[in-house]
């Protein structure tokens, strides 16, 4: 992706996201059934959504391309937004003699490590050493050390992960050194050296932003990074990194930054059933509270063990009542449970509109980061490093200095 194509992409996304804010800046969980929707003037969209049966909603939730086709007649610029989300996928071989390093690593995670490791090695040269940022136990670092036989510094906050990771690296005889430290503290600057290739697999919000800033300032020779958890930031709003991002009128709150992450790889029927039950219970109790007490606004109820859900709605309400000292009578619970179920279906229906904006919002964030690197003189590419079934956080930013 050349200089102008990245900024053109950003500019198209920026304009289209600003002009469609009414469609995606919603919180479907908190919209009550009779509330006027932000897109209430779009009669066609309202009719399309209300005609959807439960099976249709279910099917469209799992098929975003079909959903985009259905919603395009109602939402201006939706197709051009999606056009800007197309990325080349790296064709990686996944033939590596690294299987012995995979012990204890879940299958999907291991596939991500293989793909990211290979992508990083392809963009590296023999005089580079590796800096693994927010390394966890350093699984990616192990992979790179084993395949390249070049030293790795693995930087990680949690002491226990550093100790466990160092023990693993030593057991496999790999040239790795863990450094414990805080990626958000100015002291971590000492870990950066110009001949490094920094790698970060799924570094959260501020953590990947700090890596990009340090890399630009210390002129690291290369960066390979897959961002995630955009909402994990210290400030209330997203702080753009690039010139274009800083000039944009798009101000993203933490809630907005959570939107791209709502795309998950589903955990099958059981996980789906648990979610439906839990949401229906929460919405049913919320309706009961709003309509039978002088309660105003949503009362957050703490998270609950999945096993507790099987004890039913009455038990859930009792538990919440005790936990939050709620002064309510738990009468007519069947009525409130059915109300919760109806609100759950409505929530799923409204979420379909937000669903088509998840990837475009993520692309806007990724382009902002990629542009920052480009503006610091890097040759930057943006691609996908694995299929979205392995992880929906599959975007890779790679930057190299000549
Ligand atoms: C999402 S995990 C990714 C770990 C690893 N890269 C992987 O993909 O398995 C984020 C890691 O960042 C570490 N971390 C969180 N805050 C940090 C900080 N302030 N400084 C350094 N590391 C931090 C966490 O302890 C965790 O290991």
Short mmCIF file of C-alpha atoms and ligand atoms in Angstrom, two decimals:
data_model
loop_
_atom_site.label_atom_id
_atom_site.label_comp_id
_atom_site.label_asym_id
_atom_site.label_seq_id
_atom_site.Cartn_x
_atom_site.Cartn_y
_atom_site.Cartn_z
CA UNK A 1 0.00 0.00 0.00
CA UNK A 2 1.64 3.26 -1.08
CA UNK A 3 1.55 6.57 0.74
CA UNK A 4 -1.42 8.03 -1.13
CA UNK A 5 -3.52 4.86 -1.07
CA UNK A 6 -3.36 4.63 2.73
CA UNK A 7 -4.37 8.23 3.24
CA UNK A 8 -7.08 7.99 0.54
CA UNK A 9 -8.43 4.93 2.29
CA UNK A 10 -8.43 6.75 5.61
CA UNK A 11 -10.14 9.77 4.11
CA UNK A 12 -12.95 7.69 2.51
CA UNK A 13 -13.53 5.78 5.75
CA UNK A 14 -13.43 8.97 7.77
CA UNK A 15 -16.06 10.78 5.68
CA UNK A 16 -18.36 7.78 5.46
CA UNK A 17 -18.15 6.99 9.19
CA UNK A 18 -18.85 10.60 10.13
CA UNK A 19 -21.88 10.73 7.84
CA UNK A 20 -23.34 7.47 9.19
CA UNK A 21 -22.88 8.05 12.92
CA UNK A 22 -26.62 7.77 13.64
CA UNK A 23 -26.52 4.17 12.48
CA UNK A 24 -23.57 2.92 14.51
CA UNK A 25 -23.38 5.09 17.64
CA UNK A 26 -26.05 3.10 19.46
CA UNK A 27 -26.06 0.82 22.47
CA UNK A 28 -28.59 -1.87 21.51
CA UNK A 29 -28.65 -3.33 25.05
CA UNK A 30 -29.85 -0.03 26.47
CA UNK A 31 -32.43 0.85 23.80
CA UNK A 32 -35.83 0.03 25.22
CA UNK A 33 -38.47 -1.56 23.06
CA UNK A 34 -40.56 1.60 22.59
CA UNK A 35 -37.69 4.04 22.29
CA UNK A 36 -37.45 6.11 19.11
CA UNK A 37 -34.52 4.78 17.11
CA UNK A 38 -31.86 7.16 15.80
CA UNK A 39 -32.81 6.07 12.23
CA UNK A 40 -36.57 6.35 12.73
CA UNK A 41 -36.93 8.57 9.63
CA UNK A 42 -35.59 5.75 7.42
CA UNK A 43 -38.88 3.96 6.93
CA UNK A 44 -37.38 1.31 4.63
CA UNK A 45 -34.76 0.30 7.15
CA UNK A 46 -37.29 0.19 10.01
CA UNK A 47 -39.61 -1.99 7.93
CA UNK A 48 -36.76 -4.29 6.88
CA UNK A 49 -35.67 -4.78 10.50
CA UNK A 50 -39.11 -5.33 11.95
CA UNK A 51 -39.94 -7.94 9.28
CA UNK A 52 -36.96 -10.07 10.29
CA UNK A 53 -37.83 -13.33 12.04
CA UNK A 54 -35.60 -14.83 14.73
CA UNK A 55 -34.10 -17.27 12.19
CA UNK A 56 -33.31 -14.40 9.78
CA UNK A 57 -31.55 -12.46 12.53
CA UNK A 58 -29.53 -15.55 13.44
CA UNK A 59 -28.54 -16.16 9.82
CA UNK A 60 -27.52 -12.52 9.15
CA UNK A 61 -25.50 -12.37 12.38
CA UNK A 62 -23.27 -15.08 10.93
CA UNK A 63 -23.07 -13.65 7.41
CA UNK A 64 -21.87 -10.03 7.40
CA UNK A 65 -21.36 -9.85 3.58
CA UNK A 66 -25.04 -10.80 3.07
CA UNK A 67 -26.07 -8.30 5.74
CA UNK A 68 -24.11 -5.52 3.97
CA UNK A 69 -26.00 -6.33 0.72
CA UNK A 70 -29.36 -6.18 2.53
CA UNK A 71 -28.62 -2.93 4.33
CA UNK A 72 -26.86 -1.07 1.49
CA UNK A 73 -30.09 0.31 -0.03
CA UNK A 74 -30.85 1.98 3.31
CA UNK A 75 -27.44 3.19 4.49
CA UNK A 76 -25.57 5.68 2.32
CA UNK A 77 -21.93 4.85 1.53
CA UNK A 78 -22.08 1.40 3.11
CA UNK A 79 -20.69 -0.36 0.06
CA UNK A 80 -17.85 2.11 -0.34
CA UNK A 81 -17.02 1.67 3.36
CA UNK A 82 -16.74 -2.05 2.79
CA UNK A 83 -14.67 -1.57 -0.32
CA UNK A 84 -12.11 0.23 1.88
CA UNK A 85 -12.00 -2.77 4.22
CA UNK A 86 -10.64 -5.14 1.58
CA UNK A 87 -7.12 -6.26 2.42
CA UNK A 88 -4.64 -8.62 0.80
CA UNK A 89 -4.25 -11.84 2.77
CA UNK A 90 -0.73 -13.14 3.27
CA UNK A 91 -0.37 -16.60 1.80
CA UNK A 92 1.68 -18.31 4.45
CA UNK A 93 3.00 -21.86 4.29
CA UNK A 94 2.55 -23.08 7.87
CA UNK A 95 5.29 -25.70 7.32
CA UNK A 96 7.73 -25.15 10.15
CA UNK A 97 9.65 -27.44 12.47
CA UNK A 98 8.21 -25.69 15.52
CA UNK A 99 5.59 -28.19 16.66
CA UNK A 100 7.53 -29.01 19.87
CA UNK A 101 7.00 -25.39 21.00
CA UNK A 102 3.21 -25.68 20.78
CA UNK A 103 2.70 -27.73 23.96
CA UNK A 104 -0.04 -26.19 26.11
CA UNK A 105 -1.00 -23.57 23.49
CA UNK A 106 -4.61 -23.76 22.24
CA UNK A 107 -4.91 -24.66 18.54
CA UNK A 108 -6.16 -21.33 17.25
CA UNK A 109 -3.52 -19.41 19.20
CA UNK A 110 -0.81 -21.63 17.76
CA UNK A 111 -2.07 -20.97 14.22
CA UNK A 112 -1.86 -17.21 14.89
CA UNK A 113 1.69 -17.55 16.20
CA UNK A 114 2.80 -19.55 13.14
CA UNK A 115 1.23 -17.05 10.75
CA UNK A 116 2.53 -13.97 12.51
CA UNK A 117 6.00 -15.52 12.99
CA UNK A 118 6.31 -16.30 9.31
CA UNK A 119 5.03 -12.86 8.30
CA UNK A 120 7.62 -11.21 10.58
CA UNK A 121 10.50 -13.34 9.30
CA UNK A 122 9.60 -12.52 5.69
CA UNK A 123 10.06 -8.82 6.44
CA UNK A 124 13.23 -9.21 8.49
CA UNK A 125 16.92 -9.17 7.62
CA UNK A 126 19.81 -11.02 9.20
CA UNK A 127 21.21 -8.04 11.15
CA UNK A 128 17.97 -7.48 13.07
CA UNK A 129 17.24 -8.73 16.57
CA UNK A 130 13.71 -9.22 17.90
CA UNK A 131 11.83 -7.19 20.48
CA UNK A 132 8.66 -8.98 21.56
CA UNK A 133 6.33 -6.35 23.02
CA UNK A 134 3.90 -7.30 25.83
CA UNK A 135 5.05 -10.83 25.34
CA UNK A 136 2.96 -12.86 27.78
CA UNK A 137 4.94 -16.12 28.09
CA UNK A 138 6.74 -15.23 24.87
CA UNK A 139 5.31 -17.92 22.61
CA UNK A 140 5.77 -15.78 19.50
CA UNK A 141 9.30 -14.90 20.65
CA UNK A 142 10.13 -18.60 21.04
CA UNK A 143 8.90 -19.25 17.53
CA UNK A 144 11.04 -16.43 16.12
CA UNK A 145 14.12 -17.39 18.14
CA UNK A 146 13.86 -20.99 16.99
CA UNK A 147 13.26 -20.17 13.32
CA UNK A 148 15.76 -17.30 12.95
CA UNK A 149 18.33 -18.21 15.63
CA UNK A 150 18.51 -14.50 16.39
CA UNK A 151 18.19 -13.06 19.92
CA UNK A 152 14.81 -12.03 21.31
CA UNK A 153 14.10 -9.56 24.11
CA UNK A 154 10.62 -10.29 25.49
CA UNK A 155 9.17 -7.34 27.35
CA UNK A 156 6.28 -8.11 29.72
CA UNK A 157 4.60 -6.53 32.75
CA UNK A 158 3.67 -9.62 34.76
CA UNK A 159 6.62 -11.06 36.66
CA UNK A 160 5.06 -14.55 36.78
CA UNK A 161 4.76 -14.65 32.98
CA UNK A 162 8.38 -13.49 32.63
CA UNK A 163 9.58 -16.28 34.94
CA UNK A 164 7.47 -18.95 33.20
CA UNK A 165 8.47 -17.69 29.75
CA UNK A 166 12.18 -17.59 30.61
CA UNK A 167 12.00 -21.16 31.95
CA UNK A 168 10.37 -22.35 28.70
CA UNK A 169 12.94 -20.55 26.54
CA UNK A 170 15.81 -22.01 28.59
CA UNK A 171 14.32 -25.50 28.37
CA UNK A 172 14.30 -25.22 24.56
CA UNK A 173 17.78 -23.65 24.50
CA UNK A 174 16.53 -20.48 22.79
CA UNK A 175 18.39 -17.12 22.78
CA UNK A 176 15.65 -15.25 24.66
CA UNK A 177 15.78 -12.80 27.54
CA UNK A 178 12.70 -11.61 29.41
CA UNK A 179 12.61 -8.06 30.70
CA UNK A 180 9.94 -7.16 33.22
CA UNK A 181 8.61 -3.64 32.85
CA UNK A 182 5.71 -1.30 32.24
CA UNK A 183 5.10 -0.51 28.58
CA UNK A 184 3.29 2.69 29.57
CA UNK A 185 6.14 4.09 31.68
CA UNK A 186 8.75 6.42 30.15
CA UNK A 187 11.46 4.12 31.62
CA UNK A 188 10.75 1.45 29.03
CA UNK A 189 12.47 3.58 26.41
CA UNK A 190 15.76 1.88 27.38
CA UNK A 191 14.57 -1.40 25.89
CA UNK A 192 14.42 0.02 22.32
CA UNK A 193 17.40 -0.19 19.94
CA UNK A 194 17.47 0.90 16.27
CA UNK A 195 18.49 -2.53 14.87
CA UNK A 196 15.41 -4.20 16.39
CA UNK A 197 12.40 -5.67 14.66
CA UNK A 198 9.53 -5.21 17.14
CA UNK A 199 6.70 -7.75 17.12
CA UNK A 200 3.42 -7.52 19.01
CA UNK A 201 0.70 -10.14 18.75
CA UNK A 202 -2.57 -8.73 20.04
CA UNK A 203 -1.24 -5.84 22.07
CA UNK A 204 -4.15 -3.87 23.54
CA UNK A 205 -5.03 -0.16 22.95
CA UNK A 206 -2.43 2.01 24.63
CA UNK A 207 0.14 -0.78 24.55
CA UNK A 208 0.29 -0.94 20.75
CA UNK A 209 0.01 2.86 20.47
CA UNK A 210 3.08 3.23 22.73
CA UNK A 211 4.99 0.66 20.69
CA UNK A 212 4.29 2.64 17.50
CA UNK A 213 5.36 5.92 19.10
CA UNK A 214 8.59 4.46 20.54
CA UNK A 215 9.39 2.71 17.24
CA UNK A 216 8.99 5.97 15.30
CA UNK A 217 11.06 7.96 17.78
CA UNK A 218 13.85 5.37 18.17
CA UNK A 219 13.89 4.54 14.42
CA UNK A 220 13.47 0.79 14.89
CA UNK A 221 14.29 -1.02 11.68
CA UNK A 222 10.96 -2.88 11.50
CA UNK A 223 7.63 -3.40 13.24
CA UNK A 224 5.14 -6.28 12.84
CA UNK A 225 2.00 -5.72 14.87
CA UNK A 226 -1.57 -7.00 15.19
CA UNK A 227 -3.67 -4.61 17.28
CA UNK A 228 -6.55 -5.61 19.56
CA UNK A 229 -8.74 -4.30 22.43
CA UNK A 230 -8.83 -0.75 21.07
CA UNK A 231 -10.88 0.42 24.08
CA UNK A 232 -8.16 -0.36 26.65
CA UNK A 233 -6.87 3.19 26.86
CA UNK A 234 -6.18 5.56 29.73
CA UNK A 235 -7.89 8.59 28.17
CA UNK A 236 -11.67 8.87 27.80
CA UNK A 237 -11.40 9.12 24.00
CA UNK A 238 -9.20 7.61 21.31
CA UNK A 239 -6.04 9.67 20.76
CA UNK A 240 -5.21 9.52 17.03
CA UNK A 241 -1.57 8.99 16.11
CA UNK A 242 -1.43 10.24 12.50
CA UNK A 243 -1.81 13.77 11.12
CA UNK A 244 -5.02 12.76 9.32
CA UNK A 245 -6.39 11.14 12.48
CA UNK A 246 -5.65 14.25 14.54
CA UNK A 247 -7.45 16.42 11.99
CA UNK A 248 -10.50 14.16 11.80
CA UNK A 249 -13.82 15.17 13.32
CA UNK A 250 -14.43 11.59 14.39
CA UNK A 251 -14.13 11.44 18.18
CA UNK A 252 -14.31 7.87 19.43
CA UNK A 253 -15.35 7.09 23.01
CA UNK A 254 -14.42 3.87 24.80
CA UNK A 255 -17.89 2.54 23.96
CA UNK A 256 -17.30 3.26 20.28
CA UNK A 257 -13.91 1.54 20.50
CA UNK A 258 -15.61 -1.62 21.77
CA UNK A 259 -17.70 -1.93 18.59
CA UNK A 260 -15.04 -3.70 16.46
CA UNK A 261 -14.50 -6.23 19.27
CA UNK A 262 -18.10 -7.36 19.28
CA UNK A 263 -17.17 -9.60 16.39
CA UNK A 264 -16.16 -12.85 18.04
CA UNK A 265 -15.54 -16.37 16.84
CA UNK A 266 -18.61 -18.11 18.23
CA UNK A 267 -18.04 -20.84 20.76
CA UNK A 268 -20.89 -23.04 19.45
CA UNK A 269 -24.46 -23.73 20.56
CA UNK A 270 -23.76 -23.86 24.31
CA UNK A 271 -22.08 -20.45 24.41
CA UNK A 272 -24.91 -19.03 22.28
CA UNK A 273 -27.56 -20.45 24.62
CA UNK A 274 -25.77 -19.07 27.70
CA UNK A 275 -25.56 -15.62 26.16
CA UNK A 276 -29.24 -15.63 25.21
CA UNK A 277 -30.26 -16.71 28.71
CA UNK A 278 -28.04 -14.23 30.48
CA UNK A 279 -29.09 -11.29 28.30
CA UNK A 280 -32.80 -12.18 28.62
CA UNK A 281 -32.42 -12.38 32.42
CA UNK A 282 -30.64 -9.03 32.59
CA UNK A 283 -33.13 -7.30 30.30
CA UNK A 284 -36.10 -8.90 32.08
CA UNK A 285 -34.85 -7.71 35.46
CA UNK A 286 -34.11 -4.26 34.03
CA UNK A 287 -37.73 -4.00 32.75
CA UNK A 288 -39.03 -5.10 36.14
CA UNK A 289 -36.92 -2.46 37.88
CA UNK A 290 -37.79 0.34 35.46
CA UNK A 291 -41.50 -0.36 35.45
CA UNK A 292 -42.30 -1.37 39.02
CA UNK A 293 -39.98 0.77 41.10
CA UNK A 294 -39.06 4.43 40.93
CA UNK A 295 -35.73 3.37 39.54
CA UNK A 296 -34.37 5.65 36.81
CA UNK A 297 -31.61 4.41 34.54
CA UNK A 298 -29.87 1.06 34.20
CA UNK A 299 -28.50 -0.65 37.33
CA UNK A 300 -25.39 -2.65 36.43
CA UNK A 301 -25.60 -6.19 37.77
CA UNK A 302 -22.26 -7.98 38.33
CA UNK A 303 -21.20 -10.88 36.12
CA UNK A 304 -22.60 -14.26 37.00
CA UNK A 305 -21.19 -17.80 36.78
CA UNK A 306 -22.58 -19.59 33.72
CA UNK A 307 -23.57 -22.55 35.94
CA UNK A 308 -25.91 -20.25 37.92
CA UNK A 309 -27.94 -19.50 34.81
CA UNK A 310 -29.43 -23.00 34.76
CA UNK A 311 -31.13 -22.24 38.11
CA UNK A 312 -33.61 -20.01 36.28
CA UNK A 313 -34.80 -16.40 36.16
CA UNK A 314 -36.26 -16.36 39.69
CA UNK A 315 -32.94 -17.45 41.16
CA UNK A 316 -31.10 -14.82 39.07
CA UNK A 317 -33.44 -12.06 40.33
CA UNK A 318 -33.05 -13.22 43.93
CA UNK A 319 -29.27 -13.23 43.61
CA UNK A 320 -29.24 -9.74 42.01
CA UNK A 321 -31.64 -8.42 44.68
CA UNK A 322 -29.32 -9.55 47.46
CA UNK A 323 -26.16 -8.39 45.70
CA UNK A 324 -27.43 -4.88 44.96
CA UNK A 325 -29.77 -4.47 47.97
CA UNK A 326 -32.68 -3.86 45.61
CA UNK A 327 -36.01 -2.94 47.12
CA UNK A 328 -38.31 -4.79 44.75
CA UNK A 329 -41.05 -7.41 44.92
CA UNK A 330 -40.28 -10.42 42.78
CA UNK A 331 -43.83 -10.99 41.48
CA UNK A 332 -45.06 -12.06 38.03
CA UNK A 333 -41.62 -13.29 37.10
CA UNK A 334 -42.86 -15.20 34.03
CA UNK A 335 -44.17 -11.94 32.63
CA UNK A 336 -40.85 -10.15 33.17
CA UNK A 337 -38.87 -13.07 31.79
CA UNK A 338 -40.91 -12.99 28.58
CA UNK A 339 -40.39 -9.27 28.39
CA UNK A 340 -36.63 -9.87 28.72
CA UNK A 341 -36.77 -12.42 25.89
CA UNK A 342 -38.62 -9.95 23.64
CA UNK A 343 -36.06 -7.24 24.43
CA UNK A 344 -33.25 -9.69 23.67
CA UNK A 345 -34.66 -10.32 20.18
CA UNK A 346 -35.06 -6.58 19.62
CA UNK A 347 -31.49 -6.02 20.80
CA UNK A 348 -30.22 -8.62 18.31
CA UNK A 349 -32.27 -6.99 15.54
CA UNK A 350 -30.81 -3.52 16.24
CA UNK A 351 -27.29 -4.92 16.60
CA UNK A 352 -27.43 -5.97 12.94
CA UNK A 353 -27.16 -2.31 11.94
CA UNK A 354 -24.09 -1.79 14.11
CA UNK A 355 -22.59 -5.07 12.89
CA UNK A 356 -21.88 -3.69 9.40
CA UNK A 357 -19.77 -0.90 10.91
CA UNK A 358 -17.47 -3.07 13.04
CA UNK A 359 -14.86 -3.71 10.38
CA UNK A 360 -14.98 -0.18 8.89
CA UNK A 361 -14.34 1.29 12.35
CA UNK A 362 -11.47 -1.12 12.89
CA UNK A 363 -10.01 -0.18 9.49
CA UNK A 364 -10.17 3.51 10.41
CA UNK A 365 -8.18 2.76 13.59
CA UNK A 366 -5.70 0.58 11.74
CA UNK A 367 -5.18 3.18 9.00
CA UNK A 368 -4.50 5.83 11.65
CA UNK A 369 -1.74 3.64 13.13
CA UNK A 370 -0.33 2.69 9.73
CA UNK A 371 -0.28 6.35 8.66
CA UNK A 372 1.67 7.32 11.79
CA UNK A 373 4.37 4.83 10.78
CA UNK A 374 4.29 6.00 7.16
CA UNK A 375 4.71 9.61 8.28
CA UNK A 376 7.81 8.57 10.25
CA UNK A 377 9.40 7.29 7.03
CA UNK A 378 8.43 3.62 7.13
CA UNK A 379 7.35 1.56 4.17
CA UNK A 380 4.04 0.22 5.49
CA UNK A 381 1.81 -2.67 4.49
CA UNK A 382 -1.56 -3.66 5.91
CA UNK A 383 -2.87 -7.17 5.33
CA UNK A 384 -4.63 -10.07 7.04
CA UNK A 385 -2.39 -12.76 8.51
CA UNK A 386 -5.01 -15.44 9.16
CA UNK A 387 -8.61 -16.28 8.42
CA UNK A 388 -11.16 -14.51 10.64
CA UNK A 389 -12.38 -17.90 11.94
CA UNK A 390 -9.00 -18.24 13.69
CA UNK A 391 -9.26 -14.74 15.15
CA UNK A 392 -11.36 -11.76 14.03
CA UNK A 393 -8.39 -9.62 15.13
CA UNK A 394 -6.51 -10.72 12.04
CA UNK A 395 -5.12 -7.43 10.70
CA UNK A 396 -1.36 -7.11 10.44
CA UNK A 397 0.52 -3.84 10.17
CA UNK A 398 4.12 -4.20 8.95
CA UNK A 399 6.55 -1.34 8.70
CA UNK A 400 10.16 -1.37 7.52
CA UNK A 401 12.78 1.36 7.31
CA UNK A 402 15.07 1.40 4.24
C1 LIG B 1 -3.44 -9.79 25.10
S1 LIG B 1 -2.01 -10.24 25.96
C2 LIG B 1 -0.97 -10.72 24.62
C3 LIG B 1 0.18 -11.59 25.05
C4 LIG B 1 0.96 -12.20 23.91
N1 LIG B 1 1.48 -11.22 22.99
C5 LIG B 1 0.08 -13.21 23.20
O1 LIG B 1 -0.47 -12.92 22.14
O2 LIG B 1 -0.07 -14.28 23.75
C6 LIG B 1 -1.34 -8.74 26.51
C7 LIG B 1 -0.09 -8.86 27.38
O3 LIG B 1 0.30 -7.54 27.71
C8 LIG B 1 0.76 -7.55 29.04
N2 LIG B 1 0.67 -6.19 29.57
C9 LIG B 1 -0.44 -5.54 30.01
N3 LIG B 1 -0.14 -4.31 30.43
C10 LIG B 1 1.20 -4.16 30.27
C11 LIG B 1 2.10 -3.10 30.54
N4 LIG B 1 1.68 -1.95 31.04
N5 LIG B 1 3.39 -3.29 30.25
C12 LIG B 1 3.83 -4.45 29.70
N6 LIG B 1 3.02 -5.50 29.43
C13 LIG B 1 1.71 -5.35 29.71
C14 LIG B 1 -0.16 -8.51 29.74
O4 LIG B 1 0.40 -8.94 30.96
C15 LIG B 1 -0.31 -9.60 28.69
O5 LIG B 1 0.68 -10.59 28.83
#
